[in-house]
Amino acid sequence: MPDITDEGDPMLDTEVFASALGVVRLPGADARAFLRAATEFANDRLPGTLGATLLVHPRTERAHRSAVEEAVAGLRYGTLGVNCWSAFGFLLGYTPWGAFPGHDRQDIGSGVGFVHNAFMLEHVEKTVVRAPFAPAPRGLFTGSPSLSPRPPYYVTNRTGRTTMERLTAYTADPRATRLPGIFASALLG
């Protein structure tokens, strides 16, 4: 696999709208230095400003809270998912979704403006969506206890298909009698 820092590498030249994995080693003697290097690399070398994901273990976040918050504030992306896929900002349907401000018609980049924005917020810079580091019950072991069940899109979710089928049926015909089945399936995942 070529080194991602090589000039001409498509991971550095093309905004990816699909699943892709690029690996790069960044300097950083401690969490603060690494997060600064990662933020700088993401902002200055990677194409696109639509969404990014920051995965941070709860222990690391507690020990280096200001460094993590500095990275969250410094990342120039329209939606930042902390311990979750940034597209959840789009899927929520009411949070602003769009590229980080600064593009124009001559350099359109990831786009101009935001969609959704149900609360009609003005001068939006970014949306930050946070989730537990691990779903229940694993969250108890990682230091981020959560009541959230294993998401239905996890490959290890035993009832993901059933949960999504029930949720789809509810969306098509929203009857309150369908809700207990959805919750029961989700919790058993």
PDB file of C-alpha atoms in Angstrom:
ATOM      1  CA  MET A   1       0.000   0.000   0.000  1.00  0.00           C
ATOM      2  CA  PRO A   2       1.492   3.391  -0.945  1.00  0.00           C
ATOM      3  CA  ASP A   3       2.264   5.912   1.757  1.00  0.00           C
ATOM      4  CA  ILE A   4      -0.751   8.244   1.977  1.00  0.00           C
ATOM      5  CA  THR A   5       1.548  11.259   2.251  1.00  0.00           C
ATOM      6  CA  ASP A   6       2.860  10.605  -1.288  1.00  0.00           C
ATOM      7  CA  GLU A   7       2.007  13.413  -3.682  1.00  0.00           C
ATOM      8  CA  GLY A   8      -0.576  12.335  -6.238  1.00  0.00           C
ATOM      9  CA  ASP A   9      -2.232   9.880  -3.871  1.00  0.00           C
ATOM     10  CA  PRO A  10      -5.982   9.946  -4.630  1.00  0.00           C
ATOM     11  CA  MET A  11      -6.766  10.082  -0.894  1.00  0.00           C
ATOM     12  CA  LEU A  12      -5.109  13.508  -0.893  1.00  0.00           C
ATOM     13  CA  ASP A  13      -6.505  14.736  -4.212  1.00  0.00           C
ATOM     14  CA  THR A  14     -10.128  13.577  -4.353  1.00  0.00           C
ATOM     15  CA  GLU A  15     -13.006  14.085  -1.938  1.00  0.00           C
ATOM     16  CA  VAL A  16     -14.334  10.609  -1.193  1.00  0.00           C
ATOM     17  CA  PHE A  17     -18.097   9.983  -1.160  1.00  0.00           C
ATOM     18  CA  ALA A  18     -17.851   6.289  -0.303  1.00  0.00           C
ATOM     19  CA  SER A  19     -16.228   3.974   2.193  1.00  0.00           C
ATOM     20  CA  ALA A  20     -12.464   4.398   2.066  1.00  0.00           C
ATOM     21  CA  LEU A  21      -9.574   3.856   4.421  1.00  0.00           C
ATOM     22  CA  GLY A  22      -6.324   5.735   4.340  1.00  0.00           C
ATOM     23  CA  VAL A  23      -3.661   5.288   6.989  1.00  0.00           C
ATOM     24  CA  VAL A  24      -1.072   7.887   7.840  1.00  0.00           C
ATOM     25  CA  ARG A  25       1.288   8.120  10.788  1.00  0.00           C
ATOM     26  CA  LEU A  26       1.323  11.535  12.423  1.00  0.00           C
ATOM     27  CA  PRO A  27       3.728  12.942  14.978  1.00  0.00           C
ATOM     28  CA  GLY A  28       2.736  13.554  18.561  1.00  0.00           C
ATOM     29  CA  ALA A  29       4.543  12.754  21.767  1.00  0.00           C
ATOM     30  CA  ASP A  30       1.294  13.106  23.719  1.00  0.00           C
ATOM     31  CA  ALA A  31      -2.442  13.390  23.057  1.00  0.00           C
ATOM     32  CA  ARG A  32      -2.379  17.188  22.677  1.00  0.00           C
ATOM     33  CA  ALA A  33       0.466  17.139  20.141  1.00  0.00           C
ATOM     34  CA  PHE A  34      -1.127  14.275  18.201  1.00  0.00           C
ATOM     35  CA  LEU A  35      -4.545  15.959  18.088  1.00  0.00           C
ATOM     36  CA  ARG A  36      -2.953  19.200  16.849  1.00  0.00           C
ATOM     37  CA  ALA A  37      -1.079  17.296  14.123  1.00  0.00           C
ATOM     38  CA  ALA A  38      -4.234  15.363  13.157  1.00  0.00           C
ATOM     39  CA  THR A  39      -6.338  18.538  13.028  1.00  0.00           C
ATOM     40  CA  GLU A  40      -3.739  20.304  10.907  1.00  0.00           C
ATOM     41  CA  PHE A  41      -3.424  17.312   8.574  1.00  0.00           C
ATOM     42  CA  ALA A  42      -7.198  16.975   8.159  1.00  0.00           C
ATOM     43  CA  ASN A  43      -7.687  20.697   7.571  1.00  0.00           C
ATOM     44  CA  ASP A  44      -4.714  21.327   5.292  1.00  0.00           C
ATOM     45  CA  ARG A  45      -4.098  18.075   3.397  1.00  0.00           C
ATOM     46  CA  LEU A  46      -7.391  16.201   3.032  1.00  0.00           C
ATOM     47  CA  PRO A  47      -9.850  17.340   0.363  1.00  0.00           C
ATOM     48  CA  GLY A  48     -13.424  18.156   1.344  1.00  0.00           C
ATOM     49  CA  THR A  49     -15.055  19.878   4.288  1.00  0.00           C
ATOM     50  CA  LEU A  50     -18.439  18.147   4.498  1.00  0.00           C
ATOM     51  CA  GLY A  51     -17.951  15.730   7.390  1.00  0.00           C
ATOM     52  CA  ALA A  52     -15.347  14.143   9.625  1.00  0.00           C
ATOM     53  CA  THR A  53     -15.352  11.692  12.504  1.00  0.00           C
ATOM     54  CA  LEU A  54     -13.212  11.905  15.634  1.00  0.00           C
ATOM     55  CA  LEU A  55     -12.961   8.706  17.661  1.00  0.00           C
ATOM     56  CA  VAL A  56     -11.736   9.257  21.189  1.00  0.00           C
ATOM     57  CA  HIS A  57     -11.721   6.804  24.073  1.00  0.00           C
ATOM     58  CA  PRO A  58     -13.480   8.162  27.202  1.00  0.00           C
ATOM     59  CA  ARG A  59     -10.321   7.750  29.292  1.00  0.00           C
ATOM     60  CA  THR A  60      -8.340   9.812  26.771  1.00  0.00           C
ATOM     61  CA  GLU A  61     -11.049  12.463  26.636  1.00  0.00           C
ATOM     62  CA  ARG A  62     -11.164  12.771  30.424  1.00  0.00           C
ATOM     63  CA  ALA A  63      -7.385  13.007  30.702  1.00  0.00           C
ATOM     64  CA  HIS A  64      -7.041  15.490  27.818  1.00  0.00           C
ATOM     65  CA  ARG A  65     -10.408  17.253  27.711  1.00  0.00           C
ATOM     66  CA  SER A  66      -9.051  20.633  26.608  1.00  0.00           C
ATOM     67  CA  ALA A  67      -7.009  19.043  23.791  1.00  0.00           C
ATOM     68  CA  VAL A  68     -10.054  17.145  22.532  1.00  0.00           C
ATOM     69  CA  GLU A  69     -12.232  20.259  22.691  1.00  0.00           C
ATOM     70  CA  GLU A  70      -9.509  22.205  20.869  1.00  0.00           C
ATOM     71  CA  ALA A  71      -9.567  19.578  18.099  1.00  0.00           C
ATOM     72  CA  VAL A  72     -13.381  19.655  17.914  1.00  0.00           C
ATOM     73  CA  ALA A  73     -13.318  23.446  17.632  1.00  0.00           C
ATOM     74  CA  GLY A  74     -10.410  23.464  15.186  1.00  0.00           C
ATOM     75  CA  LEU A  75     -11.566  20.874  12.658  1.00  0.00           C
ATOM     76  CA  ARG A  76     -12.974  22.717   9.643  1.00  0.00           C
ATOM     77  CA  TYR A  77     -15.833  20.431   8.639  1.00  0.00           C
ATOM     78  CA  GLY A  78     -19.545  21.160   8.315  1.00  0.00           C
ATOM     79  CA  THR A  79     -20.430  18.197  10.518  1.00  0.00           C
ATOM     80  CA  LEU A  80     -18.159  16.550  13.026  1.00  0.00           C
ATOM     81  CA  GLY A  81     -19.155  13.248  14.578  1.00  0.00           C
ATOM     82  CA  VAL A  82     -17.459  12.554  17.903  1.00  0.00           C
ATOM     83  CA  ASN A  83     -17.547   8.772  18.356  1.00  0.00           C
ATOM     84  CA  CYS A  84     -20.131   8.447  15.607  1.00  0.00           C
ATOM     85  CA  TRP A  85     -20.443   8.693  11.849  1.00  0.00           C
ATOM     86  CA  SER A  86     -20.705  12.339  10.836  1.00  0.00           C
ATOM     87  CA  ALA A  87     -23.600  11.502   8.476  1.00  0.00           C
ATOM     88  CA  PHE A  88     -25.816  11.131  11.540  1.00  0.00           C
ATOM     89  CA  GLY A  89     -25.908  14.932  11.433  1.00  0.00           C
ATOM     90  CA  PHE A  90     -27.661  14.579   8.080  1.00  0.00           C
ATOM     91  CA  LEU A  91     -29.843  11.664   9.150  1.00  0.00           C
ATOM     92  CA  LEU A  92     -31.197  13.541  12.169  1.00  0.00           C
ATOM     93  CA  GLY A  93     -32.969  15.776   9.684  1.00  0.00           C
ATOM     94  CA  TYR A  94     -33.025  18.950  11.766  1.00  0.00           C
ATOM     95  CA  THR A  95     -29.358  19.706  12.339  1.00  0.00           C
ATOM     96  CA  PRO A  96     -27.646  21.919   9.755  1.00  0.00           C
ATOM     97  CA  TRP A  97     -25.808  19.840   7.134  1.00  0.00           C
ATOM     98  CA  GLY A  98     -23.355  21.297   4.649  1.00  0.00           C
ATOM     99  CA  ALA A  99     -19.737  22.106   3.963  1.00  0.00           C
ATOM    100  CA  PHE A 100     -17.641  24.209   6.309  1.00  0.00           C
ATOM    101  CA  PRO A 101     -18.080  27.875   5.298  1.00  0.00           C
ATOM    102  CA  GLY A 102     -15.608  29.475   2.940  1.00  0.00           C
ATOM    103  CA  HIS A 103     -16.317  27.970  -0.476  1.00  0.00           C
ATOM    104  CA  ASP A 104     -17.645  30.014  -3.393  1.00  0.00           C
ATOM    105  CA  ARG A 105     -18.749  29.309  -6.959  1.00  0.00           C
ATOM    106  CA  GLN A 106     -15.181  29.498  -8.260  1.00  0.00           C
ATOM    107  CA  ASP A 107     -13.951  27.008  -5.626  1.00  0.00           C
ATOM    108  CA  ILE A 108     -17.096  25.068  -4.772  1.00  0.00           C
ATOM    109  CA  GLY A 109     -15.320  22.311  -2.818  1.00  0.00           C
ATOM    110  CA  SER A 110     -17.887  20.380  -0.774  1.00  0.00           C
ATOM    111  CA  GLY A 111     -20.596  22.945  -1.479  1.00  0.00           C
ATOM    112  CA  VAL A 112     -21.991  26.222  -0.261  1.00  0.00           C
ATOM    113  CA  GLY A 113     -24.592  26.623   2.474  1.00  0.00           C
ATOM    114  CA  PHE A 114     -26.514  24.233   4.685  1.00  0.00           C
ATOM    115  CA  VAL A 115     -29.676  22.152   4.302  1.00  0.00           C
ATOM    116  CA  HIS A 116     -32.107  21.024   7.029  1.00  0.00           C
ATOM    117  CA  ASN A 117     -31.430  23.586   9.800  1.00  0.00           C
ATOM    118  CA  ALA A 118     -34.934  23.180  11.208  1.00  0.00           C
ATOM    119  CA  PHE A 119     -34.237  25.704  13.966  1.00  0.00           C
ATOM    120  CA  MET A 120     -33.207  28.300  11.355  1.00  0.00           C
ATOM    121  CA  LEU A 121     -29.884  29.029  13.035  1.00  0.00           C
ATOM    122  CA  GLU A 122     -27.931  31.865  11.461  1.00  0.00           C
ATOM    123  CA  HIS A 123     -24.207  31.915  10.602  1.00  0.00           C
ATOM    124  CA  VAL A 124     -23.765  28.170  11.077  1.00  0.00           C
ATOM    125  CA  GLU A 125     -20.169  27.045  10.993  1.00  0.00           C
ATOM    126  CA  LYS A 126     -20.519  23.385  11.909  1.00  0.00           C
ATOM    127  CA  THR A 127     -22.674  20.782  13.572  1.00  0.00           C
ATOM    128  CA  VAL A 128     -21.116  18.555  16.229  1.00  0.00           C
ATOM    129  CA  VAL A 129     -22.846  15.240  16.928  1.00  0.00           C
ATOM    130  CA  ARG A 130     -21.676  13.178  19.910  1.00  0.00           C
ATOM    131  CA  ALA A 131     -22.340   9.578  20.831  1.00  0.00           C
ATOM    132  CA  PRO A 132     -21.076   7.174  23.489  1.00  0.00           C
ATOM    133  CA  PHE A 133     -17.778   5.484  22.650  1.00  0.00           C
ATOM    134  CA  ALA A 134     -19.421   2.064  22.927  1.00  0.00           C
ATOM    135  CA  PRO A 135     -23.061   0.983  23.168  1.00  0.00           C
ATOM    136  CA  ALA A 136     -24.569  -0.758  26.197  1.00  0.00           C
ATOM    137  CA  PRO A 137     -23.401  -2.870  27.899  1.00  0.00           C
ATOM    138  CA  ARG A 138     -19.819  -2.425  26.588  1.00  0.00           C
ATOM    139  CA  GLY A 139     -19.920   1.237  27.572  1.00  0.00           C
ATOM    140  CA  LEU A 140     -19.660   0.153  31.195  1.00  0.00           C
ATOM    141  CA  PHE A 141     -16.198  -1.286  30.479  1.00  0.00           C
ATOM    142  CA  THR A 142     -14.913   1.688  28.486  1.00  0.00           C
ATOM    143  CA  GLY A 143     -15.975   4.346  30.967  1.00  0.00           C
ATOM    144  CA  SER A 144     -18.845   5.721  28.882  1.00  0.00           C
ATOM    145  CA  PRO A 145     -21.954   4.112  30.324  1.00  0.00           C
ATOM    146  CA  SER A 146     -24.887   4.440  28.014  1.00  0.00           C
ATOM    147  CA  LEU A 147     -28.444   3.230  27.712  1.00  0.00           C
ATOM    148  CA  SER A 148     -28.150   3.126  23.946  1.00  0.00           C
ATOM    149  CA  PRO A 149     -28.449  -0.366  22.489  1.00  0.00           C
ATOM    150  CA  ARG A 150     -26.049  -1.760  19.895  1.00  0.00           C
ATOM    151  CA  PRO A 151     -26.891   0.163  16.715  1.00  0.00           C
ATOM    152  CA  PRO A 152     -28.816  -1.905  14.153  1.00  0.00           C
ATOM    153  CA  TYR A 153     -26.175  -1.232  11.479  1.00  0.00           C
ATOM    154  CA  TYR A 154     -23.435  -2.950  13.560  1.00  0.00           C
ATOM    155  CA  VAL A 155     -22.488  -6.243  11.949  1.00  0.00           C
ATOM    156  CA  THR A 156     -22.680  -7.867  15.405  1.00  0.00           C
ATOM    157  CA  ASN A 157     -26.278  -6.754  16.007  1.00  0.00           C
ATOM    158  CA  ARG A 158     -28.386  -9.934  16.104  1.00  0.00           C
ATOM    159  CA  THR A 159     -31.703  -8.162  15.524  1.00  0.00           C
ATOM    160  CA  GLY A 160     -30.628  -5.335  13.214  1.00  0.00           C
ATOM    161  CA  ARG A 161     -32.668  -6.526  10.251  1.00  0.00           C
ATOM    162  CA  THR A 162     -35.798  -7.032  12.355  1.00  0.00           C
ATOM    163  CA  THR A 163     -35.362  -3.635  14.009  1.00  0.00           C
ATOM    164  CA  MET A 164     -34.971  -1.874  10.662  1.00  0.00           C
ATOM    165  CA  GLU A 165     -37.948  -3.724   9.139  1.00  0.00           C
ATOM    166  CA  ARG A 166     -40.119  -2.698  12.093  1.00  0.00           C
ATOM    167  CA  LEU A 167     -38.849   0.881  11.933  1.00  0.00           C
ATOM    168  CA  THR A 168     -39.588   1.020   8.209  1.00  0.00           C
ATOM    169  CA  ALA A 169     -43.110  -0.318   8.791  1.00  0.00           C
ATOM    170  CA  TYR A 170     -43.614   2.335  11.471  1.00  0.00           C
ATOM    171  CA  THR A 171     -42.395   5.052   9.104  1.00  0.00           C
ATOM    172  CA  ALA A 172     -44.871   3.910   6.459  1.00  0.00           C
ATOM    173  CA  ASP A 173     -47.731   3.554   8.961  1.00  0.00           C
ATOM    174  CA  PRO A 174     -46.918   5.364  12.235  1.00  0.00           C
ATOM    175  CA  ARG A 175     -49.092   3.590  14.770  1.00  0.00           C
ATOM    176  CA  ALA A 176     -48.112   3.746  18.447  1.00  0.00           C
ATOM    177  CA  THR A 177     -48.801   0.010  18.751  1.00  0.00           C
ATOM    178  CA  ARG A 178     -45.690  -0.627  16.618  1.00  0.00           C
ATOM    179  CA  LEU A 179     -43.323   1.146  19.038  1.00  0.00           C
ATOM    180  CA  PRO A 180     -42.970  -1.612  21.685  1.00  0.00           C
ATOM    181  CA  GLY A 181     -41.855  -4.087  19.022  1.00  0.00           C
ATOM    182  CA  ILE A 182     -39.266  -1.650  17.690  1.00  0.00           C
ATOM    183  CA  PHE A 183     -37.847  -0.972  21.161  1.00  0.00           C
ATOM    184  CA  ALA A 184     -37.830  -4.658  22.122  1.00  0.00           C
ATOM    185  CA  SER A 185     -35.974  -5.618  18.955  1.00  0.00           C
ATOM    186  CA  ALA A 186     -33.479  -2.750  19.344  1.00  0.00           C
ATOM    187  CA  LEU A 187     -32.712  -3.656  22.953  1.00  0.00           C
ATOM    188  CA  LEU A 188     -32.161  -7.328  22.098  1.00  0.00           C
ATOM    189  CA  GLY A 189     -29.617  -6.444  19.367  1.00  0.00           C
TER     190      GLY A 189
END
